[in-house]
mmCIF file of C-alpha atoms and ligand atoms in Angstrom:
data_model
loop_
_atom_site.group_PDB
_atom_site.id
_atom_site.type_symbol
_atom_site.label_atom_id
_atom_site.label_comp_id
_atom_site.label_asym_id
_atom_site.label_seq_id
_atom_site.Cartn_x
_atom_site.Cartn_y
_atom_site.Cartn_z
ATOM 1 C CA MET A 1 -0.761 -14.716 -14.330
ATOM 2 C CA PRO A 2 -4.162 -13.870 -16.361
ATOM 3 C CA LEU A 3 -5.590 -10.405 -15.771
ATOM 4 C CA VAL A 4 -7.291 -10.260 -12.410
ATOM 5 C CA SER A 5 -10.689 -9.004 -11.513
ATOM 6 C CA MET A 6 -10.341 -5.486 -10.177
ATOM 7 C CA ARG A 7 -12.878 -6.381 -7.402
ATOM 8 C CA GLN A 8 -10.703 -9.135 -6.092
ATOM 9 C CA LEU A 9 -7.819 -6.487 -5.880
ATOM 10 C CA LEU A 10 -9.960 -3.832 -4.029
ATOM 11 C CA ASP A 11 -11.274 -6.581 -1.744
ATOM 12 C CA GLU A 12 -7.745 -7.692 -0.871
ATOM 13 C CA ALA A 13 -6.721 -4.047 -0.306
ATOM 14 C CA ALA A 14 -9.771 -3.509 2.025
ATOM 15 C CA LYS A 15 -8.420 -6.474 3.923
ATOM 16 C CA GLY A 16 -5.063 -5.136 4.094
ATOM 17 C CA GLY A 17 -6.102 -1.596 4.701
ATOM 18 C CA TYR A 18 -4.174 -0.034 1.874
ATOM 19 C CA GLY A 19 -4.915 1.764 -1.456
ATOM 20 C CA VAL A 20 -4.211 0.479 -5.180
ATOM 21 C CA GLY A 21 -2.931 3.130 -7.658
ATOM 22 C CA ALA A 22 -4.806 3.109 -10.909
ATOM 23 C CA PHE A 23 -2.437 4.294 -13.549
ATOM 24 C CA ASN A 24 -3.389 5.487 -17.072
ATOM 25 C CA VAL A 25 -1.731 4.215 -20.039
ATOM 26 C CA ASN A 26 -1.526 5.024 -23.752
ATOM 27 C CA ASP A 27 1.323 3.280 -25.058
ATOM 28 C CA MET A 28 4.162 0.630 -24.384
ATOM 29 C CA GLU A 29 6.463 2.737 -22.391
ATOM 30 C CA GLN A 30 3.895 3.778 -20.000
ATOM 31 C CA ILE A 31 2.911 0.073 -19.539
ATOM 32 C CA GLN A 32 6.498 -0.772 -19.047
ATOM 33 C CA ALA A 33 7.116 1.782 -16.578
ATOM 34 C CA ILE A 34 4.225 0.662 -14.398
ATOM 35 C CA MET A 35 5.391 -3.051 -14.561
ATOM 36 C CA MET A 36 9.061 -1.954 -13.743
ATOM 37 C CA ALA A 37 7.603 -0.254 -10.643
ATOM 38 C CA ALA A 38 5.078 -3.087 -9.721
ATOM 39 C CA ARG A 39 8.096 -5.646 -9.934
ATOM 40 C CA GLN A 40 10.259 -3.352 -7.953
ATOM 41 C CA THR A 41 7.768 -2.806 -4.963
ATOM 42 C CA LYS A 42 5.861 -6.271 -5.410
ATOM 43 C CA SER A 43 2.761 -4.469 -5.947
ATOM 44 C CA PRO A 44 -0.644 -5.576 -7.286
ATOM 45 C CA VAL A 45 -1.747 -2.913 -10.032
ATOM 46 C CA ILE A 46 -4.598 -1.571 -11.851
ATOM 47 C CA VAL A 47 -3.695 -0.289 -15.419
ATOM 48 C CA GLN A 48 -6.484 1.762 -16.954
ATOM 49 C CA ALA A 49 -7.170 3.268 -20.348
ATOM 50 C CA SER A 50 -9.440 6.082 -21.149
ATOM 51 C CA ARG A 51 -11.506 6.466 -24.360
ATOM 52 C CA GLY A 52 -8.822 8.767 -25.638
ATOM 53 C CA ALA A 53 -6.275 6.262 -24.776
ATOM 54 C CA ARG A 54 -8.021 3.426 -26.685
ATOM 55 C CA ALA A 55 -8.559 5.542 -29.776
ATOM 56 C CA PHE A 56 -4.883 6.805 -29.621
ATOM 57 C CA ALA A 57 -3.329 3.384 -29.342
ATOM 58 C CA GLU A 58 -5.880 1.546 -31.185
ATOM 59 C CA ASP A 59 -7.772 -1.009 -29.005
ATOM 60 C CA LEU A 60 -5.874 -4.181 -30.002
ATOM 61 C CA TYR A 61 -2.433 -2.552 -29.834
ATOM 62 C CA LEU A 62 -3.087 -1.610 -26.182
ATOM 63 C CA PHE A 63 -4.797 -4.751 -24.988
ATOM 64 C CA LYS A 64 -2.164 -6.965 -26.417
ATOM 65 C CA LEU A 65 0.449 -4.860 -24.538
ATOM 66 C CA ILE A 66 -1.407 -5.587 -21.426
ATOM 67 C CA GLN A 67 -1.511 -9.114 -22.175
ATOM 68 C CA ALA A 68 2.224 -9.231 -22.778
ATOM 69 C CA ALA A 69 2.526 -7.419 -19.311
ATOM 70 C CA ALA A 70 0.655 -10.074 -17.658
ATOM 71 C CA GLU A 71 2.619 -12.830 -19.418
ATOM 72 C CA LEU A 72 5.938 -11.329 -18.552
ATOM 73 C CA ASN A 73 5.049 -10.503 -14.953
ATOM 74 C CA PRO A 74 3.413 -13.807 -13.813
ATOM 75 C CA ASP A 75 3.847 -12.643 -9.919
ATOM 76 C CA ILE A 76 1.973 -9.450 -10.299
ATOM 77 C CA PRO A 77 -1.753 -9.344 -10.173
ATOM 78 C CA ILE A 78 -2.913 -6.900 -12.898
ATOM 79 C CA ALA A 79 -6.485 -5.619 -13.318
ATOM 80 C CA MET A 80 -7.188 -4.040 -16.650
ATOM 81 C CA HIS A 81 -9.661 -1.076 -16.517
ATOM 82 C CA GLN A 82 -11.711 1.007 -18.797
ATOM 83 C CA ASP A 83 -11.533 4.569 -17.305
ATOM 84 C CA HIS A 84 -14.404 7.028 -17.651
ATOM 85 C CA GLY A 85 -16.734 4.847 -20.015
ATOM 86 C CA ASN A 86 -19.240 7.215 -21.252
ATOM 87 C CA SER A 87 -21.903 4.523 -22.529
ATOM 88 C CA PHE A 88 -23.041 1.110 -22.122
ATOM 89 C CA GLU A 89 -21.577 0.464 -25.573
ATOM 90 C CA THR A 90 -18.164 1.819 -24.392
ATOM 91 C CA CYS A 91 -18.160 -0.558 -21.532
ATOM 92 C CA LYS A 92 -19.505 -3.404 -23.456
ATOM 93 C CA SER A 93 -16.717 -3.047 -25.969
ATOM 94 C CA ALA A 94 -13.874 -2.971 -23.256
ATOM 95 C CA ILE A 95 -15.567 -6.270 -21.933
ATOM 96 C CA ALA A 96 -15.328 -7.789 -25.451
ATOM 97 C CA LEU A 97 -11.672 -6.971 -25.612
ATOM 98 C CA GLY A 98 -11.011 -8.715 -22.184
ATOM 99 C CA TYR A 99 -10.825 -5.812 -19.810
ATOM 100 C CA THR A 100 -11.430 -7.232 -16.259
ATOM 101 C CA SER A 101 -13.154 -3.823 -15.081
ATOM 102 C CA VAL A 102 -15.090 -1.058 -16.454
ATOM 103 C CA MET A 103 -16.172 2.399 -15.096
ATOM 104 C CA MET A 104 -19.428 3.600 -16.168
ATOM 105 C CA ASP A 105 -19.238 7.310 -15.713
ATOM 106 C CA GLY A 106 -22.915 8.048 -15.586
ATOM 107 C CA SER A 107 -22.189 11.281 -13.827
ATOM 108 C CA LEU A 108 -21.979 12.876 -17.199
ATOM 109 C CA LYS A 109 -24.203 12.290 -20.252
ATOM 110 C CA GLU A 110 -22.661 10.365 -23.044
ATOM 111 C CA ASP A 111 -21.040 13.543 -24.559
ATOM 112 C CA GLY A 112 -18.770 13.209 -21.479
ATOM 113 C CA LYS A 113 -19.469 17.160 -20.728
ATOM 114 C CA THR A 114 -23.140 17.577 -19.559
ATOM 115 C CA PRO A 115 -23.985 16.461 -16.091
ATOM 116 C CA SER A 116 -26.814 14.092 -15.989
ATOM 117 C CA THR A 117 -29.612 13.639 -13.672
ATOM 118 C CA PHE A 118 -29.454 11.179 -10.791
ATOM 119 C CA GLU A 119 -32.003 8.809 -12.336
ATOM 120 C CA GLU A 120 -30.113 8.891 -15.778
ATOM 121 C CA ASN A 121 -26.993 7.878 -13.983
ATOM 122 C CA VAL A 122 -28.591 5.047 -11.823
ATOM 123 C CA GLU A 123 -30.332 3.647 -15.114
ATOM 124 C CA VAL A 124 -27.223 3.371 -17.214
ATOM 125 C CA THR A 125 -24.874 2.344 -14.374
ATOM 126 C CA ARG A 126 -27.399 -0.392 -13.510
ATOM 127 C CA ARG A 127 -27.335 -1.610 -16.930
ATOM 128 C CA VAL A 128 -23.644 -1.989 -17.249
ATOM 129 C CA VAL A 129 -23.497 -3.802 -13.766
ATOM 130 C CA ASP A 130 -26.021 -6.390 -14.809
ATOM 131 C CA TYR A 131 -24.058 -6.971 -18.296
ATOM 132 C CA ALA A 132 -20.599 -6.934 -16.665
ATOM 133 C CA HIS A 133 -21.423 -9.016 -13.570
ATOM 134 C CA GLU A 134 -22.804 -11.733 -15.641
ATOM 135 C CA ARG A 135 -19.341 -11.888 -17.204
ATOM 136 C CA GLY A 136 -17.556 -11.558 -13.904
ATOM 137 C CA VAL A 137 -16.282 -8.040 -14.638
ATOM 138 C CA THR A 138 -16.021 -5.358 -12.283
ATOM 139 C CA VAL A 139 -17.865 -2.167 -12.405
ATOM 140 C CA GLU A 140 -16.926 1.370 -10.929
ATOM 141 C CA GLY A 141 -19.634 3.960 -10.944
ATOM 142 C CA GLU A 142 -19.392 7.765 -10.132
ATOM 143 C CA ILE A 143 -21.866 9.911 -8.151
ATOM 144 C CA GLY A 144 -20.991 13.566 -8.190
ATOM 145 C CA VAL A 145 -18.993 15.365 -10.878
ATOM 146 C CA LEU A 146 -15.245 16.070 -11.038
ATOM 147 C CA GLY A 147 -13.900 19.476 -12.082
ATOM 148 C CA GLY A 148 -11.781 20.048 -15.251
ATOM 149 C CA VAL A 149 -11.552 18.506 -18.701
ATOM 150 C CA GLU A 150 -9.211 15.970 -19.986
ATOM 151 C CA ASP A 151 -9.297 14.987 -23.742
ATOM 152 C CA GLY A 152 -12.519 16.569 -24.011
ATOM 153 C CA HIS A 153 -14.094 14.516 -21.116
ATOM 154 C CA GLY A 154 -15.240 16.458 -18.118
ATOM 155 C CA ALA A 155 -17.760 19.184 -17.228
ATOM 156 C CA GLY A 156 -15.210 21.843 -16.645
ATOM 157 C CA GLY A 157 -15.280 24.008 -13.597
ATOM 158 C CA THR A 158 -13.342 23.819 -10.328
ATOM 159 C CA GLY A 159 -14.652 20.614 -8.970
ATOM 160 C CA LEU A 160 -16.909 22.366 -6.095
ATOM 161 C CA GLU A 161 -19.968 22.537 -8.346
ATOM 162 C CA HIS A 162 -21.022 19.083 -8.013
ATOM 163 C CA ILE A 163 -19.762 17.484 -4.648
ATOM 164 C CA THR A 164 -21.027 14.262 -3.887
ATOM 165 C CA ASP A 165 -24.143 14.071 -1.581
ATOM 166 C CA PRO A 166 -23.833 11.322 1.046
ATOM 167 C CA ASP A 167 -27.515 10.422 1.017
ATOM 168 C CA GLN A 168 -27.318 10.120 -2.872
ATOM 169 C CA ALA A 169 -24.179 8.046 -2.446
ATOM 170 C CA VAL A 170 -26.117 5.554 -0.282
ATOM 171 C CA GLU A 171 -28.995 5.473 -2.567
ATOM 172 C CA PHE A 172 -26.613 5.092 -5.705
ATOM 173 C CA ALA A 173 -24.867 2.175 -4.262
ATOM 174 C CA GLU A 174 -28.021 0.267 -3.344
ATOM 175 C CA ARG A 175 -29.733 0.845 -6.472
ATOM 176 C CA THR A 176 -26.692 0.094 -8.825
ATOM 177 C CA GLY A 177 -24.847 -2.672 -7.101
ATOM 178 C CA VAL A 178 -21.468 -1.095 -8.199
ATOM 179 C CA ASP A 179 -18.142 -2.677 -6.921
ATOM 180 C CA ALA A 180 -16.554 0.499 -6.434
ATOM 181 C CA LEU A 181 -17.813 4.180 -6.194
ATOM 182 C CA ALA A 182 -15.878 7.146 -7.461
ATOM 183 C CA ILE A 183 -17.046 10.307 -5.504
ATOM 184 C CA ALA A 184 -16.561 14.076 -6.028
ATOM 185 C CA ILE A 185 -14.617 15.906 -3.275
ATOM 186 C CA GLY A 186 -13.235 18.645 -5.091
ATOM 187 C CA THR A 187 -10.508 17.400 -7.219
ATOM 188 C CA SER A 188 -10.167 17.669 -10.809
ATOM 189 C CA HIS A 189 -8.289 15.913 -13.782
ATOM 190 C CA GLY A 190 -5.227 17.483 -14.996
ATOM 191 C CA ALA A 191 -2.371 19.748 -13.522
ATOM 192 C CA TYR A 192 -4.457 22.664 -12.660
ATOM 193 C CA LYS A 193 -6.324 21.411 -9.517
ATOM 194 C CA PHE A 194 -5.820 24.073 -6.893
ATOM 195 C CA ASN A 195 -4.150 27.571 -6.740
ATOM 196 C CA LYS A 196 -2.574 26.943 -3.341
ATOM 197 C CA LYS A 197 -1.867 23.948 -1.062
ATOM 198 C CA PRO A 198 -5.425 22.602 -0.639
ATOM 199 C CA ASP A 199 -7.552 22.912 2.823
ATOM 200 C CA GLY A 200 -10.604 21.780 3.662
ATOM 201 C CA SER A 201 -12.612 24.541 1.881
ATOM 202 C CA VAL A 202 -11.472 23.331 -1.463
ATOM 203 C CA LEU A 203 -10.768 19.488 -0.838
ATOM 204 C CA LYS A 204 -13.617 18.041 0.915
ATOM 205 C CA MET A 205 -12.243 15.190 2.955
ATOM 206 C CA ASP A 206 -14.921 15.737 5.312
ATOM 207 C CA VAL A 207 -17.572 14.652 2.619
ATOM 208 C CA LEU A 208 -15.421 11.572 1.873
ATOM 209 C CA ILE A 209 -15.463 10.650 5.668
ATOM 210 C CA ALA A 210 -19.220 11.155 5.902
ATOM 211 C CA ILE A 211 -19.690 8.820 2.701
ATOM 212 C CA HIS A 212 -17.486 6.167 4.211
ATOM 213 C CA ASN A 213 -19.287 6.371 7.496
ATOM 214 C CA ARG A 214 -22.485 5.781 5.731
ATOM 215 C CA LEU A 215 -20.924 3.189 3.319
ATOM 216 C CA PRO A 216 -18.323 1.241 5.349
ATOM 217 C CA HIS A 217 -18.264 -1.801 2.966
ATOM 218 C CA THR A 218 -18.037 0.216 -0.319
ATOM 219 C CA HIS A 219 -14.752 0.661 -2.098
ATOM 220 C CA LEU A 220 -14.244 4.349 -2.775
ATOM 221 C CA VAL A 221 -12.378 5.847 -5.647
ATOM 222 C CA MET A 222 -10.511 8.968 -5.632
ATOM 223 C CA HIS A 223 -10.176 10.596 -9.237
ATOM 224 C CA GLY A 224 -7.829 13.419 -9.965
ATOM 225 C CA SER A 225 -5.504 12.322 -7.379
ATOM 226 C CA SER A 226 -2.113 13.381 -8.946
ATOM 227 C CA SER A 227 -0.040 15.435 -6.340
ATOM 228 C CA VAL A 228 1.507 17.520 -9.111
ATOM 229 C CA PRO A 229 4.795 17.882 -7.313
ATOM 230 C CA LYS A 230 6.634 20.981 -7.430
ATOM 231 C CA GLU A 231 9.927 19.168 -8.450
ATOM 232 C CA LEU A 232 8.263 17.582 -11.530
ATOM 233 C CA GLN A 233 6.875 20.976 -12.501
ATOM 234 C CA ASP A 234 10.335 22.656 -12.270
ATOM 235 C CA ILE A 235 11.898 20.099 -14.477
ATOM 236 C CA VAL A 236 9.251 20.795 -16.991
ATOM 237 C CA ASN A 237 9.808 24.618 -16.713
ATOM 238 C CA GLU A 238 13.513 24.497 -16.478
ATOM 239 C CA TYR A 239 13.892 22.837 -20.002
ATOM 240 C CA GLY A 240 11.656 25.114 -21.914
ATOM 241 C CA GLY A 241 8.069 24.317 -20.619
ATOM 242 C CA SER A 242 5.770 26.802 -19.299
ATOM 243 C CA LEU A 243 3.533 25.507 -16.654
ATOM 244 C CA LYS A 244 1.885 27.970 -14.424
ATOM 245 C CA PRO A 245 2.214 27.419 -10.679
ATOM 246 C CA THR A 246 -0.198 24.844 -9.413
ATOM 247 C CA TRP A 247 -1.078 22.431 -6.614
ATOM 248 C CA GLY A 248 -2.447 18.897 -6.451
ATOM 249 C CA VAL A 249 -3.752 16.553 -3.888
ATOM 250 C CA PRO A 250 -1.084 16.246 -1.117
ATOM 251 C CA ILE A 251 -0.244 12.453 -0.520
ATOM 252 C CA GLU A 252 -1.216 12.947 3.218
ATOM 253 C CA GLU A 253 -4.747 13.645 2.159
ATOM 254 C CA ILE A 254 -4.793 10.499 0.020
ATOM 255 C CA GLN A 255 -3.529 8.617 2.799
ATOM 256 C CA LEU A 256 -6.318 9.920 4.968
ATOM 257 C CA GLY A 257 -8.751 8.699 2.272
ATOM 258 C CA ILE A 258 -7.017 5.387 2.379
ATOM 259 C CA ARG A 259 -7.692 5.129 6.076
ATOM 260 C CA ASN A 260 -11.496 6.034 5.290
ATOM 261 C CA GLY A 261 -12.467 3.568 2.749
ATOM 262 C CA VAL A 262 -10.368 4.646 -0.482
ATOM 263 C CA ARG A 263 -9.169 1.509 -2.303
ATOM 264 C CA LYS A 264 -8.529 2.917 -5.777
ATOM 265 C CA VAL A 265 -6.472 6.024 -6.360
ATOM 266 C CA ASN A 266 -6.342 7.538 -10.012
ATOM 267 C CA VAL A 267 -3.041 8.919 -11.148
ATOM 268 C CA ASP A 268 -2.416 10.048 -14.663
ATOM 269 C CA THR A 269 -1.079 13.822 -14.660
ATOM 270 C CA ASP A 270 2.143 13.052 -12.440
ATOM 271 C CA ASN A 271 3.317 10.433 -14.791
ATOM 272 C CA ARG A 272 2.518 12.655 -17.843
ATOM 273 C CA LEU A 273 4.641 15.419 -16.021
ATOM 274 C CA ALA A 274 7.477 12.995 -15.298
ATOM 275 C CA MET A 275 7.650 11.750 -18.820
ATOM 276 C CA THR A 276 7.448 15.122 -20.413
ATOM 277 C CA GLY A 277 9.991 16.499 -17.951
ATOM 278 C CA ALA A 278 12.430 13.785 -18.943
ATOM 279 C CA ILE A 279 11.942 14.157 -22.607
ATOM 280 C CA ARG A 280 12.384 17.818 -22.435
ATOM 281 C CA LYS A 281 15.479 17.483 -20.685
ATOM 282 C CA VAL A 282 17.050 15.450 -23.318
ATOM 283 C CA LEU A 283 15.811 17.584 -26.196
ATOM 284 C CA TRP A 284 16.852 20.660 -24.501
ATOM 285 C CA THR A 285 20.409 19.660 -23.198
ATOM 286 C CA GLN A 286 21.155 17.315 -26.215
ATOM 287 C CA PRO A 287 19.650 19.035 -29.302
ATOM 288 C CA GLU A 288 21.700 16.513 -31.546
ATOM 289 C CA LYS A 289 19.751 13.690 -30.363
ATOM 290 C CA PHE A 290 17.013 12.221 -32.601
ATOM 291 C CA ASP A 291 16.656 8.396 -31.726
ATOM 292 C CA PRO A 292 13.512 8.158 -29.806
ATOM 293 C CA ARG A 293 15.147 5.708 -27.601
ATOM 294 C CA ASP A 294 17.362 8.519 -26.220
ATOM 295 C CA TYR A 295 14.441 10.269 -24.851
ATOM 296 C CA MET A 296 11.775 7.479 -24.277
ATOM 297 C CA LYS A 297 14.182 5.605 -22.112
ATOM 298 C CA PRO A 298 14.704 8.332 -19.557
ATOM 299 C CA ALA A 299 11.009 9.123 -19.685
ATOM 300 C CA ARG A 300 10.060 5.644 -18.987
ATOM 301 C CA GLU A 301 12.477 5.545 -16.004
ATOM 302 C CA ALA A 302 10.909 8.969 -14.667
ATOM 303 C CA MET A 303 7.470 7.534 -14.772
ATOM 304 C CA ALA A 304 8.602 4.172 -13.197
ATOM 305 C CA LYS A 305 10.000 6.355 -10.330
ATOM 306 C CA VAL A 306 6.809 8.299 -9.680
ATOM 307 C CA VAL A 307 4.761 5.132 -9.934
ATOM 308 C CA SER A 308 6.924 3.148 -7.631
ATOM 309 C CA GLU A 309 6.776 6.227 -5.038
ATOM 310 C CA ARG A 310 3.077 6.183 -5.106
ATOM 311 C CA MET A 311 2.734 2.274 -4.680
ATOM 312 C CA THR A 312 4.788 2.783 -1.544
ATOM 313 C CA GLU A 313 2.695 5.795 -0.475
ATOM 314 C CA PHE A 314 -0.621 4.066 -1.116
ATOM 315 C CA GLY A 315 0.477 0.875 0.757
ATOM 316 C CA GLN A 316 0.034 -1.712 -2.057
ATOM 317 C CA ALA A 317 3.582 -2.467 -2.098
ATOM 318 C CA GLY A 318 4.507 -5.853 -0.853
ATOM 319 C CA HIS A 319 1.157 -7.096 -1.503
ATOM 320 C CA ALA A 320 1.646 -8.699 -5.030
ATOM 321 C CA GLY A 321 1.881 -12.046 -3.527
ATOM 322 C CA ASP A 322 -0.760 -12.294 -1.023
ATOM 323 C CA TYR A 323 -3.479 -13.983 -2.914
ATOM 324 C CA THR A 324 -4.386 -16.383 -5.978
ATOM 325 C CA PRO A 325 -6.330 -14.691 -8.686
ATOM 326 C CA ILE A 326 -9.895 -15.805 -8.841
ATOM 327 C CA PRO A 327 -10.803 -16.813 -12.609
ATOM 328 C CA ILE A 328 -13.259 -14.360 -13.985
ATOM 329 C CA SER A 329 -15.658 -17.134 -14.608
ATOM 330 C CA GLU A 330 -15.601 -17.705 -10.840
ATOM 331 C CA MET A 331 -16.301 -14.027 -10.194
ATOM 332 C CA ALA A 332 -19.424 -14.256 -12.359
ATOM 333 C CA ALA A 333 -20.598 -17.283 -10.529
ATOM 334 C CA GLY A 334 -20.069 -15.255 -7.170
ATOM 335 C CA TYR A 335 -22.099 -12.420 -8.525
ATOM 336 C CA LYS A 336 -24.959 -14.761 -9.821
ATOM 337 C CA SER A 337 -25.152 -16.405 -6.271
ATOM 338 C CA GLY A 338 -25.082 -13.202 -4.536
ATOM 339 C CA LYS A 339 -21.977 -13.829 -2.781
ATOM 340 C CA LEU A 340 -20.404 -10.755 -4.293
ATOM 341 C CA ASP A 341 -23.502 -8.588 -3.716
ATOM 342 C CA THR A 342 -22.290 -5.108 -2.552
ATOM 343 C CA ARG A 343 -25.586 -3.464 -1.954
ATOM 344 C CA PRO A 344 -25.255 -1.562 1.339
ATOM 345 C CA SER A 345 -28.462 -3.223 2.679
ATOM 346 C CA VAL A 346 -26.884 -6.595 1.942
ATOM 347 C CA ALA A 347 -23.125 -6.000 2.667
ATOM 348 C CA ALA A 348 -24.189 -4.680 6.189
ATOM 349 C CA HIS A 349 -25.148 -8.306 7.108
HETATM 350 O O1 LIG B 1 -9.672 10.913 -17.006
HETATM 351 C C1 LIG B 1 -8.605 11.226 -17.049
HETATM 352 C C2 LIG B 1 -7.433 10.793 -17.322
HETATM 353 O O2 LIG B 1 -6.283 11.565 -17.017
HETATM 354 C C3 LIG B 1 -7.337 10.256 -18.881
HETATM 355 O O3 LIG B 1 -7.113 11.398 -19.473
HETATM 356 O O4 LIG B 1 -8.891 11.311 -21.412
HETATM 357 O O5 LIG B 1 -6.797 12.597 -21.653
HETATM 358 O O6 LIG B 1 -6.783 10.123 -21.695
HETATM 359 P P1 LIG B 1 -7.539 11.392 -21.206
HETATM 360 P P1 LIG B 2 -4.966 13.030 -12.564
HETATM 361 O O1 LIG B 2 -5.359 14.147 -13.634
HETATM 362 O O2 LIG B 2 -4.925 13.980 -11.272
HETATM 363 O O3 LIG B 2 -3.829 12.429 -12.663
HETATM 364 O O4 LIG B 2 -6.321 12.219 -12.398
HETATM 365 C C1 LIG B 2 -6.432 10.972 -13.157
HETATM 366 C C2 LIG B 2 -7.818 10.394 -13.135
HETATM 367 O O5 LIG B 2 -8.639 10.817 -12.570
HETATM 368 C C3 LIG B 2 -8.054 9.428 -14.394
HETATM 369 O O6 LIG B 2 -9.322 8.822 -14.158
HETATM 370 ZN ZN1 LIG B 3 -10.844 10.355 -13.785
#
């Protein structure tokens, strides 16, 4: 099956009332782990690459691997997404490669660190939407700023500094026409999100619900959604790692989000922890090993297990065969005719 539009995946998820995990990849083993899990659970899936991932793997290697995944798994709808695009040029280059979806993260300036103004965000996101939709490609925007820093990307902080304002979310959706909207509700990237199990003072599910009530037809995106399970932390620490105690986003909060308009759930850190724990275990317990396959195979299996659990928890399991992929050219025609217009003033009618 060719790569599928992320918009179609999310529209189907909205119809079915489930969420779709968007899993970050940097290499072949991570792509294979996701596809193992998708096959096992019969799930549609979003695979995403950050700018750092594209640089690490070199664009062409990574994209050809995704094409191989699509060819080897004809029954699984796969959307290939640029995670946290920092500029029009980054998104344009992803589209040129064949990505079927891009995130224009205009919540930060092009440096990927400094929060931008609302007007700057609207302007650059609108420009990407015009360019991408003409080519049938999906666009995710972000309003509000996440906490933490990954690979140099992020404003830092706890995640509570720039919580999304629901009024601004409505104006942003109207003025940009994005297909999906990432919001900031107190989560941050990486392992260190919360210093205890989060409650409503730090994880603002009430804000998410307020936004969903104002934008019932908008696909919401939760970033920083790793749960950072204690079992995975423990494995890393048991075999020589030194993670400090930390808490992620509980699965039941993500499920509450999914009941309130969340259709895309971004997970990277949990997979990083799973792979690192598995690799550490081999190297710690069998120090004589030096064939990368001896530790990459268990690492891949550990990641597949996490991904398959998330696919079941988010509800996408079992939905791979629900629909026939719409060609990207047809998506472009749908945007042109206004059929796929998401602006709240239009979608409400
Ligand atoms: O945006 C956050 C993802 O976890 C990707 O992280 O930029 O280190 O590849 P990265
Ligand atoms: P985590 O660090 O919580 O896995 O978040 C990943 C993410 O939001 C990628 O964009
Ligand atoms: Zn993110």
